mmCIF file of C-alpha atoms in Angstrom:
data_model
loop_
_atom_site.group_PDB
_atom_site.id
_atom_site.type_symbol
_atom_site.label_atom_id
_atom_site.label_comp_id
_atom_site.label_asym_id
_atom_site.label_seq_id
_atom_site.Cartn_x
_atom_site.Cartn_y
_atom_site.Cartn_z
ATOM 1 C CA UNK A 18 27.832 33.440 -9.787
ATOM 2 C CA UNK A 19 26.770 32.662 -6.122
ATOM 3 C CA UNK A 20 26.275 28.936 -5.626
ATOM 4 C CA UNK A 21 24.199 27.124 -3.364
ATOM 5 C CA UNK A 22 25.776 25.590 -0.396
ATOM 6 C CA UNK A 23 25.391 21.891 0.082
ATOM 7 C CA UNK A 24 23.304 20.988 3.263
ATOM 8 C CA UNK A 25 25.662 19.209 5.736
ATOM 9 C CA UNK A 26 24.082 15.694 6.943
ATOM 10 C CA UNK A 27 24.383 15.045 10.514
ATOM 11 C CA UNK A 28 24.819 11.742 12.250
ATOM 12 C CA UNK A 29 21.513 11.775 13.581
ATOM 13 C CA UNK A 30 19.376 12.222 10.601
ATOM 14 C CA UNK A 31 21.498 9.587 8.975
ATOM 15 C CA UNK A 32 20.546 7.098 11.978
ATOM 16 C CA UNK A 33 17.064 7.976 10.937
ATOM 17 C CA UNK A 34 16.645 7.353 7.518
ATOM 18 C CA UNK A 35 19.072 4.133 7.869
ATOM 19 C CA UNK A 36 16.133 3.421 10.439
ATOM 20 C CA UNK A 37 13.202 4.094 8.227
ATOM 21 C CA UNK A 38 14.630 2.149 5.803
ATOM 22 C CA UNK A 39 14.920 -1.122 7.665
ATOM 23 C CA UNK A 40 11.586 -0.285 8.586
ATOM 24 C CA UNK A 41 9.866 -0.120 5.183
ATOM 25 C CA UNK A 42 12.377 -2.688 4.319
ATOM 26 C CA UNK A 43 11.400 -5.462 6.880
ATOM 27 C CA UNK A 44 7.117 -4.248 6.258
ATOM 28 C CA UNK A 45 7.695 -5.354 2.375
ATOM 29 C CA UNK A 46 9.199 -8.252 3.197
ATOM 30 C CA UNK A 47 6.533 -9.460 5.456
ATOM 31 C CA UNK A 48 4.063 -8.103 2.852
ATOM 32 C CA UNK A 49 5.651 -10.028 0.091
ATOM 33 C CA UNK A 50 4.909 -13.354 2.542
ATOM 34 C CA UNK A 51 1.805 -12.512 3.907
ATOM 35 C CA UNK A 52 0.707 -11.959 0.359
ATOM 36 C CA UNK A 53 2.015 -15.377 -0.659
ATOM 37 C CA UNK A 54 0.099 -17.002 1.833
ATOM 38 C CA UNK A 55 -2.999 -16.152 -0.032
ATOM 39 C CA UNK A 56 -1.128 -17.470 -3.334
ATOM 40 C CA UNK A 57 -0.664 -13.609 -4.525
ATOM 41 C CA UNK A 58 2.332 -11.474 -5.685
ATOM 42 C CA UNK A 59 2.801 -7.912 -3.686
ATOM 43 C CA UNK A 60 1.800 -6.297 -6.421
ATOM 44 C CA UNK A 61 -1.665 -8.290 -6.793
ATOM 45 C CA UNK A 62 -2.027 -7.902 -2.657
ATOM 46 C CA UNK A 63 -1.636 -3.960 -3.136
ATOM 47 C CA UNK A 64 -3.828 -3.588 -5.843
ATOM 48 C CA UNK A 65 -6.856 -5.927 -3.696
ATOM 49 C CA UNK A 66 -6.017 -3.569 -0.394
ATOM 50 C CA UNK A 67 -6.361 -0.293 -2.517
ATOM 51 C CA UNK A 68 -9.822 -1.798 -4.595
ATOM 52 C CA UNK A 69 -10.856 -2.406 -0.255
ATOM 53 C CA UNK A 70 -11.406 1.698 -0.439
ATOM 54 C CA UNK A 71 -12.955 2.405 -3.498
ATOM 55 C CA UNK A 72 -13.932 0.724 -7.248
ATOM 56 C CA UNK A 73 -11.257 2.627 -9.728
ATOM 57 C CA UNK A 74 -10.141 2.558 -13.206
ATOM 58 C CA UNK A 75 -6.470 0.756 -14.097
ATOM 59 C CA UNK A 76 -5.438 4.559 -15.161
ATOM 60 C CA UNK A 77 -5.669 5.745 -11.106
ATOM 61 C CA UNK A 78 -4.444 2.802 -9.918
ATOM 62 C CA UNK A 79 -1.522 2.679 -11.993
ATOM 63 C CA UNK A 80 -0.849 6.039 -11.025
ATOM 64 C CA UNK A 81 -0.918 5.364 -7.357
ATOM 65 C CA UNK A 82 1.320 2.448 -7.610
ATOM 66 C CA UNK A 83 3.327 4.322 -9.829
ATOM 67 C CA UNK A 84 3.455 1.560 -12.344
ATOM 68 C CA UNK A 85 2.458 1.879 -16.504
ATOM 69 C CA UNK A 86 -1.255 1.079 -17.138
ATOM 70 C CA UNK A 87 -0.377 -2.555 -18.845
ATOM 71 C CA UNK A 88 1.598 -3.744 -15.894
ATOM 72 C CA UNK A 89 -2.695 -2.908 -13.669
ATOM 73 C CA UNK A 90 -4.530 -4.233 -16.834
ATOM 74 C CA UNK A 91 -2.454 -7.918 -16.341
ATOM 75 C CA UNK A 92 -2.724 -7.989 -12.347
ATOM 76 C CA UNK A 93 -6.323 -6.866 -12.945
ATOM 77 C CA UNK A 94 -6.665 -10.262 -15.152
ATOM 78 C CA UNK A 95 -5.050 -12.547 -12.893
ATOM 79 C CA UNK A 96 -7.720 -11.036 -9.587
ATOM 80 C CA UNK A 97 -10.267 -11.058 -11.936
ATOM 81 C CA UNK A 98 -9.490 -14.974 -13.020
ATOM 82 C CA UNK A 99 -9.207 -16.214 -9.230
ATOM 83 C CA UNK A 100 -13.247 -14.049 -8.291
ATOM 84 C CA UNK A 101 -11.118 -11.029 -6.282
ATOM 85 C CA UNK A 102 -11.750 -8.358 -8.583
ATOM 86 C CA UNK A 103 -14.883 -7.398 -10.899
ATOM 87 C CA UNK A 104 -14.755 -5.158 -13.742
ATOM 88 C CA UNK A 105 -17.847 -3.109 -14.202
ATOM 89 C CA UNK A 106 -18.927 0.495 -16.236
ATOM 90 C CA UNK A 107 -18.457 3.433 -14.682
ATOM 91 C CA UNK A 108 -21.420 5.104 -13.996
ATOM 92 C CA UNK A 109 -19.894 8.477 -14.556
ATOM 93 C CA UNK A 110 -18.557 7.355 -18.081
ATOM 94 C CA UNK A 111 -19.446 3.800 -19.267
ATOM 95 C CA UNK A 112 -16.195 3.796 -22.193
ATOM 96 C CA UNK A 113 -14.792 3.743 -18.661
ATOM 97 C CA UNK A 114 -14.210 -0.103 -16.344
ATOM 98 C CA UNK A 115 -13.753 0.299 -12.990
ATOM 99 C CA UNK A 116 -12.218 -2.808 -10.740
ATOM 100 C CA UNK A 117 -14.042 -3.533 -7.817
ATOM 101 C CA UNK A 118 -13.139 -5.680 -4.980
ATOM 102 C CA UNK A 119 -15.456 -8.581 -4.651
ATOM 103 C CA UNK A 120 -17.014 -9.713 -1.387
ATOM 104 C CA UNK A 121 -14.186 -12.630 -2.042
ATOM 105 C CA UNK A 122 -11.762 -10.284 -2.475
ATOM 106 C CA UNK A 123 -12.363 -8.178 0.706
ATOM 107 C CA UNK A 124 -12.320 -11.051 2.944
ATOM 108 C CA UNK A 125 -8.998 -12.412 1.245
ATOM 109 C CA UNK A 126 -7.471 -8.363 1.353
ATOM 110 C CA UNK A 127 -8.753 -8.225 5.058
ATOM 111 C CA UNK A 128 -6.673 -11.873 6.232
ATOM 112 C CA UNK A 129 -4.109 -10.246 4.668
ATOM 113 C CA UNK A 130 -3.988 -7.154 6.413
ATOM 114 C CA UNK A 131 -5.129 -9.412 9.745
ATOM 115 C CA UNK A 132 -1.705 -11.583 9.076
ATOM 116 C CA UNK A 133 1.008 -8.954 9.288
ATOM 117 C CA UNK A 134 2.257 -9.053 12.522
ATOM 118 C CA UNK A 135 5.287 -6.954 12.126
ATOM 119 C CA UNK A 136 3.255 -3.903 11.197
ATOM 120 C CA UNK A 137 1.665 -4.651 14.259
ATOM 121 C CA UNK A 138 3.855 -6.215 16.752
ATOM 122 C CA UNK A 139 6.566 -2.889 16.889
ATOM 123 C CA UNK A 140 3.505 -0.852 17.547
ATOM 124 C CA UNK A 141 2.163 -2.565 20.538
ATOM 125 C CA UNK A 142 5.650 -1.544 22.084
ATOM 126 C CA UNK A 143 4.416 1.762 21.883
ATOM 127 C CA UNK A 144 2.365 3.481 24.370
ATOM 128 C CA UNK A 145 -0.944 5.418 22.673
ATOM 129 C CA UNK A 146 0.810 8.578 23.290
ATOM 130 C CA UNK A 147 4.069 7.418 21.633
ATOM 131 C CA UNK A 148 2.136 6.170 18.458
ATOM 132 C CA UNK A 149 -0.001 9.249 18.156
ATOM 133 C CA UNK A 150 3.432 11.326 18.575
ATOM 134 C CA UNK A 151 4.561 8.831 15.556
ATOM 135 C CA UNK A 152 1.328 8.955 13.748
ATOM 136 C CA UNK A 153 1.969 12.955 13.717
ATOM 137 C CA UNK A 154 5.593 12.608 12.979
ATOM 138 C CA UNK A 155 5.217 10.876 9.939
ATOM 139 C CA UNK A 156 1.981 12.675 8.671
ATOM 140 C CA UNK A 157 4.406 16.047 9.010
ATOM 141 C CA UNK A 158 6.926 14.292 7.133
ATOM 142 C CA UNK A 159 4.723 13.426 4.046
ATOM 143 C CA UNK A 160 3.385 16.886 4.089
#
């Protein structure tokens, strides 16, 4: 029985992902304080910027934060308590609630995009070119 050869990992693509890492690392943590600035967890700050695109029920957005339905259903409560979130039917199926982003809540989800200068700030080192060679990069990577 043949088996498969395990890939060899060069230097380089170690130096990469040890630099994508402190990337996304350094991005959550300013996330995490931006999103305390407005007196909300990560979690609550992710849910408001992804309710900025479109209303959705707690099953889709528990599936794109990859987190169990009754972890949305109590961040839901607490937007919903504080005027950033609305539930309302779904037109398509009214057994269905959809959370919605109030006007509030866009404003607040907007200052906090606004406030994160690191996601920013790296950037601007960048010339157009270089970010639209990143911009491509990454895309590629994610498939």
């Amino acid at each position: 029985m043949a088996t498969t050869p395990v890939p060899r990992v060069d230097p380089l693509t170690i130096e990469v992902v040890e630099l994508i890492g402190t990337v996304v690392a350094r991005y959550h943590e300013e996330y995490e304080r931006a999103a305390g600035t407005h007196s909300l967890t990560g979690a609550q700050a992710r849910v408001l910027a992804l309710l900025t695109l479109e209303p959705l029920p707690m099953r889709k957005i528990a599936v794109r934060l990859k987190c169990e339905p009754s972890n949305v259903t109590g961040i839901i409560d607490r937007l919903e308590a504080r005027g950033l979130v609305e539930r309302r039917p779904d037109p398509q199926d009214r057994r269905v609630k959809l959370a919605a982003v109030t006007d509030e809540g866009r404003r607040t989800a907007r200052e906090l995009r606004d406030g994160l200068a690191f996601a920013r700030e790296p950037l601007a080192e960048l010339s157009h070119e270089e970010r639209v060679v990143l911009r491509d990069l990454l895309a590629r990577m994610l498939g």
